Coordinates of C-alpha atoms and ligand atoms in Angstrom, one line a residue:
M236 CA -9.1 -5.9 10.3
H237 CA -11.3 -3.3 11.7
R238 CA -11.1 0.1 10.2
R239 CA -13.0 3.0 11.7
T240 CA -14.2 5.5 9.4
R241 CA -15.7 8.8 9.9
G242 CA -17.5 11.4 8.0
C243 CA -21.0 12.7 7.4
L244 CA -22.4 14.3 4.2
A245 CA -22.6 17.6 6.1
A246 CA -18.9 17.8 5.9
L247 CA -18.7 20.4 8.5
A248 CA -17.7 23.6 7.0
T249 CA -14.5 25.5 8.3
G250 CA -15.1 29.1 9.4
A251 CA -18.4 28.6 11.1
L252 CA -19.7 31.8 12.8
L253 CA -20.8 31.5 16.3
A254 CA -23.9 33.7 16.6
A255 CA -25.5 34.2 20.0
A256 CA -29.2 34.0 20.0
A257 CA -31.2 36.2 22.1
G258 CA -34.0 35.1 24.5
T259 CA -34.5 32.2 27.0
P260 CA -37.0 29.9 25.6
A261 CA -38.8 27.2 27.9
H262 CA -36.4 24.6 29.2
A263 CA -38.1 21.6 27.4
A264 CA -39.0 23.1 24.2
P265 CA -36.7 22.7 21.2
A266 CA -35.4 25.8 19.7
A267 CA -37.0 27.3 16.7
V268 CA -35.1 27.1 13.6
P269 CA -35.3 28.6 10.2
D270 CA -36.9 26.7 7.2
G271 CA -34.7 24.7 4.9
L272 CA -33.1 22.4 7.5
R273 CA -33.1 18.8 7.9
Q274 CA -32.4 17.5 11.5
V275 CA -29.4 15.3 11.5
Q276 CA -28.7 14.3 15.2
V277 CA -29.4 15.3 18.7
R278 CA -26.8 14.7 21.5
Q279 CA -27.0 15.4 25.2
S280 CA -24.1 16.5 27.0
L281 CA -23.2 17.5 30.8
L282 CA -24.3 20.9 30.0
G283 CA -27.2 20.8 27.5
T284 CA -28.5 19.4 24.1
H285 CA -26.9 19.7 20.7
T286 CA -29.2 19.6 17.7
W287 CA -27.6 19.4 14.3
Y288 CA -29.2 20.2 11.0
Q289 CA -28.3 19.8 7.3
Q290 CA -28.9 22.8 5.1
L291 CA -31.3 22.1 2.1
Y292 CA -31.9 23.9 -1.1
H293 CA -35.1 23.1 -2.6
G294 CA -34.9 19.9 -0.7
L295 CA -31.3 19.1 -1.7
P296 CA -28.6 18.7 0.9
V297 CA -26.2 21.8 0.6
L298 CA -22.6 20.3 0.8
G299 CA -20.9 21.8 3.9
G300 CA -24.0 23.7 4.9
Y301 CA -25.2 23.1 8.4
Y302 CA -26.9 24.8 11.6
V303 CA -26.6 23.7 15.1
T304 CA -28.4 24.8 18.4
H305 CA -26.9 24.3 21.7
T306 CA -29.4 24.4 24.4
D307 CA -28.2 25.1 28.1
A308 CA -29.7 22.5 30.3
A309 CA -29.6 24.7 33.4
T310 CA -30.9 28.1 31.7
G311 CA -32.7 27.0 28.4
E312 CA -30.4 29.4 26.9
V313 CA -30.2 28.6 23.1
T314 CA -26.9 29.4 21.2
V315 CA -26.9 28.9 17.6
Q316 CA -24.0 28.2 15.1
D317 CA -25.2 29.1 11.7
G318 CA -22.9 27.5 9.2
R319 CA -25.4 27.9 6.2
L320 CA -23.8 28.6 2.8
D321 CA -24.8 30.9 0.0
V322 CA -26.5 29.2 -2.9
R323 CA -27.1 31.2 -6.2
G324 CA -27.4 30.7 -9.7
L325 CA -28.2 26.8 -10.0
A326 CA -28.9 26.3 -13.4
S327 CA -30.6 22.8 -13.2
E328 CA -32.1 20.5 -10.6
T329 CA -31.8 17.5 -12.7
P330 CA -28.4 15.6 -12.8
G331 CA -26.9 15.0 -16.3
V332 CA -24.9 11.7 -14.9
A333 CA -27.3 8.9 -13.5
A334 CA -26.5 7.8 -10.1
D335 CA -25.6 4.4 -10.9
H336 CA -23.3 5.6 -13.5
A337 CA -21.6 7.9 -10.8
R338 CA -21.0 5.0 -8.4
A339 CA -19.7 2.6 -11.0
S340 CA -17.2 5.1 -12.4
V341 CA -15.9 5.8 -9.0
A342 CA -15.7 2.1 -7.8
G343 CA -14.0 1.1 -11.0
R344 CA -11.4 4.0 -10.8
V345 CA -10.4 3.6 -6.9
G346 CA -10.9 -0.3 -6.9
G347 CA -13.9 -1.0 -4.5
Q348 CA -17.4 -1.6 -3.8
A349 CA -19.9 1.2 -4.3
A350 CA -21.7 1.9 -1.2
R351 CA -24.1 4.8 -1.7
S352 CA -24.5 8.1 -3.4
E353 CA -26.6 11.2 -2.9
L354 CA -27.3 14.1 -4.9
V355 CA -26.2 17.4 -3.4
V356 CA -25.9 21.1 -4.1
L357 CA -22.3 22.7 -4.3
P358 CA -22.9 26.1 -2.9
G359 CA -21.6 29.4 -4.0
A360 CA -22.2 32.1 -6.4
S361 CA -22.7 29.5 -9.3
A362 CA -23.9 26.6 -7.5
K363 CA -24.2 23.3 -9.2
L364 CA -25.2 19.8 -8.6
A365 CA -23.0 17.1 -7.5
W366 CA -22.9 13.4 -6.6
V367 CA -21.1 12.4 -3.3
V368 CA -20.4 8.8 -3.8
V369 CA -19.1 6.6 -1.0
T370 CA -17.0 3.5 -2.0
R371 CA -15.5 0.9 0.4
T372 CA -12.2 -0.3 -0.5
G373 CA -9.4 -2.2 1.0
H374 CA -7.7 0.8 2.5
G375 CA -10.7 2.5 3.6
T376 CA -13.8 4.2 2.7
V377 CA -13.4 6.7 0.0
R378 CA -15.7 9.8 -0.6
T379 CA -15.8 11.3 -3.8
V380 CA -17.6 14.4 -5.1
L381 CA -18.4 14.2 -8.8
D382 CA -19.8 17.1 -11.0
A383 CA -23.3 15.8 -11.7
G384 CA -23.3 17.5 -15.2
S385 CA -20.0 16.6 -16.5
G386 CA -19.1 13.6 -14.2
A387 CA -15.6 15.2 -13.5
T388 CA -14.0 14.4 -10.0
L389 CA -14.2 17.5 -7.9
A390 CA -12.9 16.1 -4.6
E391 CA -11.9 12.9 -3.0
K392 CA -10.8 11.7 0.3
N393 CA -10.1 8.5 2.0
L394 CA -12.1 8.7 5.3
A395 CA -10.0 6.1 7.1
H396 CA -8.0 7.6 10.0
R397 CA -4.3 6.8 9.0
A398 CA -1.3 7.4 11.3
T399 CA 2.3 7.6 10.7
G400 CA 5.1 6.5 13.0
T401 CA 8.9 6.2 13.0
G402 CA 11.1 3.2 13.0
T403 CA 14.8 2.2 12.8
V404 CA 15.8 0.2 9.8
F405 CA 18.5 -0.8 7.6
D406 CA 17.8 0.7 4.2
P407 CA 19.8 -0.3 2.1
N408 CA 21.2 -3.3 4.1
P409 CA 24.6 -2.8 6.1
V410 CA 26.7 -4.4 3.2
V411 CA 25.4 -2.1 0.7
A412 CA 25.0 0.9 3.0
L413 CA 28.7 0.7 4.3
Q414 CA 30.2 -0.8 1.1
N415 CA 31.7 -3.5 3.3
E416 CA 31.6 -7.2 2.3
S417 CA 33.4 -8.3 5.6
L418 CA 30.6 -7.5 7.8
T419 CA 29.0 -10.8 9.5
D420 CA 26.0 -11.7 11.7
R421 CA 28.0 -12.4 15.0
K422 CA 25.0 -13.9 16.4
D423 CA 22.6 -11.1 16.1
A424 CA 24.8 -8.8 18.0
D425 CA 24.6 -4.8 17.6
Y426 CA 28.2 -4.2 17.1
P427 CA 29.8 -0.7 16.6
A428 CA 30.8 -1.2 12.9
L429 CA 27.1 -1.6 12.0
R430 CA 25.9 1.6 13.6
A431 CA 26.2 3.8 10.6
A432 CA 23.9 1.5 8.7
Y433 CA 20.8 2.3 10.9
K434 CA 18.4 5.0 9.5
T435 CA 15.3 6.4 11.1
V436 CA 12.3 6.2 8.7
T437 CA 8.6 7.3 8.6
L438 CA 6.2 4.4 9.0
T439 CA 3.3 5.1 7.0
H440 CA -0.2 3.6 6.7
L441 CA -0.6 2.6 10.4
D442 CA -3.9 2.1 11.7
A443 CA -5.1 5.0 13.6
G444 CA -5.1 4.6 17.4
A445 CA -3.1 1.3 17.0
T446 CA 0.0 0.8 19.0
T447 CA 1.3 -2.0 16.8
L448 CA 2.5 -2.5 13.4
Q449 CA -0.5 -3.0 11.7
G450 CA -1.7 -0.8 8.7
D451 CA -3.2 -0.8 5.3
F452 CA -0.6 -3.0 3.7
A453 CA 1.3 -4.9 6.3
D454 CA 0.0 -6.8 9.4
N455 CA 2.7 -8.0 12.0
V456 CA 1.4 -11.4 13.3
S457 CA 4.9 -12.2 14.9
A458 CA 4.8 -13.7 18.5
N459 CA 5.4 -11.1 21.0
P460 CA 4.5 -8.2 18.6
V461 CA 6.2 -4.8 19.7
H462 CA 3.8 -2.0 20.8
S463 CA 4.6 1.7 21.1
A464 CA 2.0 4.2 22.4
R465 CA 4.0 7.1 20.6
R466 CA 4.4 4.8 17.5
A467 CA 8.1 5.2 17.6
F468 CA 9.4 1.7 16.9
D469 CA 13.2 2.2 17.5
Y470 CA 15.1 -1.1 18.3
N471 CA 18.6 -2.3 17.2
R472 CA 19.1 -5.8 15.4
S473 CA 19.7 -7.8 18.5
Q474 CA 16.1 -6.9 19.6
R475 CA 13.1 -8.6 18.4
G476 CA 11.3 -5.3 17.4
F477 CA 13.9 -4.5 14.6
E478 CA 12.8 -7.3 12.2
Q479 CA 9.1 -6.6 12.8
V480 CA 9.8 -3.0 11.9
M481 CA 11.8 -4.1 8.8
G482 CA 8.9 -6.3 7.8
Y483 CA 6.5 -3.5 8.0
Y484 CA 8.3 -0.8 6.4
N485 CA 9.4 -3.0 3.2
I486 CA 6.2 -4.6 2.7
T487 CA 4.4 -1.2 2.9
S488 CA 7.0 0.4 0.6
A489 CA 6.5 -2.3 -2.0
Q490 CA 2.7 -1.9 -2.0
Q491 CA 3.1 2.0 -2.2
Y492 CA 5.2 1.3 -5.2
L493 CA 2.7 -0.8 -6.9
H494 CA 0.3 2.3 -6.3
T495 CA 2.6 4.7 -7.8
L496 CA 2.8 2.3 -11.0
G497 CA -1.1 2.5 -11.1
F498 CA -1.9 -0.9 -9.5
N499 CA -4.5 -0.5 -6.9
D500 CA -5.6 -3.8 -6.9
V501 CA -2.5 -6.2 -6.5
N502 CA -2.4 -7.5 -3.1
N503 CA -3.8 -4.5 -1.8
E504 CA -4.5 -5.5 1.6
P505 CA -2.7 -5.9 4.9
Q506 CA -0.1 -8.6 4.2
D507 CA 0.4 -10.9 7.4
Y508 CA 4.1 -11.6 8.1
S509 CA 5.9 -13.1 11.0
T510 CA 9.5 -12.7 12.0
T511 CA 9.1 -15.4 14.6
G512 CA 8.5 -19.3 14.6
L513 CA 11.2 -20.4 12.2
T514 CA 14.8 -20.9 13.1
D515 CA 15.9 -21.9 9.6
D516 CA 18.1 -19.6 7.5
N517 CA 15.1 -19.5 5.1
S518 CA 11.8 -17.7 4.6
F519 CA 8.7 -18.5 2.9
Y520 CA 5.3 -17.3 1.8
D521 CA 2.5 -19.6 2.4
P522 CA -0.5 -19.2 -0.2
D523 CA -3.1 -21.1 1.9
T524 CA -2.7 -18.7 4.9
D525 CA -1.5 -15.7 2.7
Q526 CA 1.3 -15.2 5.2
I527 CA 4.9 -14.6 4.9
T528 CA 7.3 -16.1 7.5
F529 CA 11.0 -14.9 8.1
G530 CA 13.5 -17.3 9.3
T531 CA 16.1 -16.2 12.1
G532 CA 19.0 -18.7 11.0
G533 CA 22.2 -16.8 10.0
V534 CA 21.5 -13.2 9.6
D535 CA 17.7 -12.9 10.4
D536 CA 16.0 -12.9 7.1
A537 CA 13.9 -9.8 7.9
E538 CA 16.9 -7.8 8.3
D539 CA 17.5 -7.8 4.7
N540 CA 14.9 -5.8 2.7
E541 CA 15.7 -7.9 -0.4
V542 CA 14.5 -11.1 1.2
I543 CA 11.3 -9.2 2.4
W544 CA 10.8 -8.1 -1.2
H545 CA 11.5 -11.6 -2.7
E546 CA 8.7 -13.0 -0.5
Y547 CA 6.4 -10.3 -1.2
G548 CA 7.0 -11.1 -4.8
H549 CA 5.3 -14.4 -4.1
A550 CA 2.4 -12.8 -2.4
I551 CA 1.9 -10.4 -5.5
Q552 CA 1.8 -13.2 -7.9
D553 CA -0.3 -15.3 -5.9
D554 CA -2.9 -12.5 -5.6
Q555 CA -2.9 -12.0 -9.4
V556 CA -3.3 -15.5 -10.2
P557 CA -4.7 -18.0 -7.7
G558 CA -2.8 -21.1 -7.2
F559 CA 0.1 -19.7 -9.3
G560 CA 3.5 -21.5 -9.5
E561 CA 2.8 -24.9 -8.2
E562 CA 4.3 -26.5 -11.3
L563 CA 8.1 -26.5 -11.9
E564 CA 8.4 -24.0 -14.6
A565 CA 6.0 -21.6 -13.4
G566 CA 7.4 -22.0 -9.9
S567 CA 10.7 -21.0 -11.5
I568 CA 9.1 -17.9 -12.8
G569 CA 7.8 -17.1 -9.3
E570 CA 11.3 -17.4 -7.9
G571 CA 12.8 -15.5 -10.8
F572 CA 10.2 -12.7 -10.3
G573 CA 10.7 -12.6 -6.5
D574 CA 14.5 -11.9 -7.1
Y575 CA 13.6 -9.4 -9.8
W576 CA 11.3 -7.7 -7.6
A577 CA 14.1 -7.4 -4.8
F578 CA 16.3 -5.9 -7.6
T579 CA 13.8 -3.5 -8.6
M580 CA 12.8 -2.2 -5.3
S581 CA 16.5 -1.8 -4.6
Q582 CA 16.8 0.4 -7.6
A583 CA 15.2 3.0 -5.7
S584 CA 17.4 3.1 -2.5
S585 CA 20.7 1.2 -3.4
P586 CA 23.8 2.4 -5.2
D587 CA 24.8 0.0 -7.9
T588 CA 28.6 -0.1 -7.3
A589 CA 31.4 -2.6 -8.4
R590 CA 31.5 -3.8 -4.7
T591 CA 28.0 -4.3 -4.2
P592 CA 26.1 -4.8 -7.8
L593 CA 22.2 -4.3 -7.9
A594 CA 22.0 -7.4 -9.6
C595 CA 23.3 -9.1 -6.4
I596 CA 20.3 -10.2 -4.3
A597 CA 20.4 -10.3 -0.3
D598 CA 23.8 -9.1 0.1
W599 CA 23.6 -8.9 3.9
D600 CA 21.7 -12.2 4.4
A601 CA 24.0 -13.9 2.0
T602 CA 27.0 -13.1 4.3
A603 CA 25.9 -16.1 6.3
Y604 CA 26.4 -18.8 3.8
T605 CA 28.6 -17.5 0.8
D606 CA 32.2 -17.2 0.7
D607 CA 32.6 -15.4 -2.5
E608 CA 32.4 -11.8 -2.7
P609 CA 30.2 -10.0 -3.4
H610 CA 28.1 -12.2 -1.2
C611 CA 24.9 -12.9 -3.2
L612 CA 21.9 -15.3 -2.5
R613 CA 21.4 -15.3 -6.4
R614 CA 21.9 -12.8 -9.1
V615 CA 19.6 -11.3 -11.6
D616 CA 22.2 -10.9 -14.3
G617 CA 23.3 -14.5 -15.0
A618 CA 24.1 -16.1 -18.3
K619 CA 22.0 -19.2 -17.9
M620 CA 20.0 -20.2 -21.1
Y621 CA 16.6 -21.9 -21.6
P622 CA 16.2 -24.8 -21.9
G623 CA 19.7 -26.1 -21.8
D624 CA 20.5 -24.8 -18.3
L625 CA 17.4 -25.9 -16.5
E626 CA 18.2 -28.1 -13.6
G627 CA 14.7 -28.9 -12.2
E628 CA 15.0 -26.8 -9.2
V629 CA 12.9 -23.5 -9.1
H630 CA 15.4 -21.2 -7.5
A631 CA 18.2 -22.2 -9.9
D632 CA 15.9 -22.1 -12.9
G633 CA 14.4 -18.8 -11.7
E634 CA 17.7 -17.2 -12.6
I635 CA 17.0 -17.5 -16.5
W636 CA 13.7 -15.8 -15.7
S637 CA 15.0 -13.1 -13.6
R638 CA 17.8 -12.1 -16.2
A639 CA 15.2 -11.8 -18.9
L640 CA 13.3 -9.3 -16.7
F641 CA 16.6 -7.5 -15.8
D642 CA 17.0 -7.0 -19.4
V643 CA 13.6 -5.7 -19.9
N644 CA 14.2 -3.3 -17.2
G645 CA 17.4 -2.2 -18.8
A646 CA 15.7 -1.8 -22.2
L647 CA 12.4 0.0 -21.1
G648 CA 13.6 1.7 -17.9
R649 CA 12.3 0.8 -14.5
T650 CA 8.9 2.3 -14.4
A651 CA 7.8 1.1 -17.8
A652 CA 9.3 -2.3 -17.4
N653 CA 7.4 -2.8 -14.1
K654 CA 4.1 -1.7 -15.5
V655 CA 4.6 -4.3 -18.3
I656 CA 5.9 -7.0 -15.9
I657 CA 3.1 -6.7 -13.3
E658 CA 0.3 -6.2 -15.9
A659 CA 1.5 -9.4 -17.9
Q660 CA 1.3 -11.5 -14.7
F661 CA -2.5 -11.1 -14.7
G662 CA -2.5 -13.1 -18.0
F663 CA -0.3 -15.9 -16.6
A664 CA -1.9 -19.4 -16.2
P665 CA -1.3 -21.0 -12.9
D666 CA 0.9 -23.5 -14.7
T667 CA 2.4 -21.3 -17.3
T668 CA 5.8 -22.2 -18.8
M669 CA 8.5 -19.6 -19.6
P670 CA 7.8 -19.2 -23.5
A671 CA 3.9 -18.6 -22.8
A672 CA 4.8 -16.2 -20.0
A673 CA 7.1 -14.4 -22.3
R674 CA 4.6 -14.3 -25.1
E675 CA 2.2 -12.7 -22.6
T676 CA 4.9 -10.2 -21.5
V677 CA 5.5 -9.1 -25.0
K678 CA 1.9 -8.8 -25.8
T679 CA 1.5 -6.6 -22.9
A680 CA 4.4 -4.3 -23.6
K681 CA 2.8 -3.8 -27.2
A682 CA -0.6 -3.0 -25.6
L683 CA 0.9 -0.6 -23.1
Y684 CA 3.8 1.0 -25.1
G685 CA 3.6 -0.1 -28.7
Q686 CA 5.7 -2.2 -31.2
A687 CA 9.0 -0.8 -30.5
A688 CA 8.7 -1.6 -26.8
A689 CA 7.4 -5.2 -27.6
N690 CA 10.3 -5.6 -29.7
K691 CA 12.8 -4.8 -26.9
V692 CA 11.0 -7.0 -24.5
R693 CA 11.1 -10.0 -27.2
A694 CA 14.7 -9.5 -27.8
A695 CA 15.2 -9.7 -23.8
F696 CA 13.5 -13.3 -23.8
Q697 CA 15.3 -14.2 -27.0
A698 CA 18.5 -13.4 -25.4
R699 CA 17.8 -16.4 -22.9
G700 CA 16.4 -18.7 -25.5
I701 CA 13.0 -18.5 -24.1
L702 CA 11.5 -17.2 -27.3
Ligands
ZN66 ZN1 11.0 -17.9 -3.3

């Protein structure tokens, strides 16, 4: 995916003064400029020539300091914009922090590849040296200004042009939003009883200039992808765009949540997803193509955010551990984590009621294939025990794992539990077992939060017979 980035070191200062220069120099001759400038670029326009300079101080660029001459092609008249800044009191012209250390520290923190660094002067009455470090990341180029004496971060900006749009979604799904277990698919119709479940939301992280659902964290690869020049993606469930918006919105929200937990490098890329091509009432994540495909049988799977989050759970684990979950027990952990991930994402937006308990997964999708109420694809609060209740089927056995994670969530709280659970998964073997994965999770809890937290996590796994 192409990302356009912008930004020159001269970081054009605001409040530049426009100063008209006197005189009419000869047509072809470049305008005379003061000392202490380095020419950056020359541009010809319809009406003249525009020559840009970087302000220097003892040979070092002054951050934000610039000077530009505009030479009128017809008259030769030169107009000057003088954006030079005051530099006083610079104590040293030798950086305390080495360039490679500055680059490495930023790259490690923001999760990316160091591209370059340049020593500059921060202007002002007590000017100081700074490193401008440029780092390429999966979500755009990041420019950081570091104090060259202390190494402290002074400013940071992602240069990628990001855009927001709006979209219409179900969040939460109609069954939960309307607290009504009698709603059904009715062949994808947009019928009146569902109207109150629609919500308008902001779609963030869209690629700038794009009129499609493509962004930092989600990439709509559906057949017949929807377009909107105004980035207003408003459809009802009977229209193909609705599921495409649901996919974009919920995949993006999951990745944003990982960022809030401090994970900047867990599936931190545009996740391909398709809402077309599969007419089964099923969805899947394909690790070979790194794509999620949502089926359209029954309730379209991408109409239910918990189905989207379940599949994204697979994408998370596959990103953390290449080849994760191909053996039966690791596969069961994968399904259990997917259900848990759907549950914990819903914790942010869904009420936990007697009619629609949070532990019930895919309440809307499940209206198409379950009779009992509440309608649940599966639950994460079941009573299955390891190893006695193992059936040798990954989704069924996954309910043992998801219940353990549900209990960890209850014991540590959502944020701490999810930091432990995601962090621990980095240490899972691709063919791990439930006891081995549980031990890794206990160990991680101890490392992050201490022995008392580790004891609570161990108790959750012991309650399932896993430890
Ligand atoms: Zn699954």
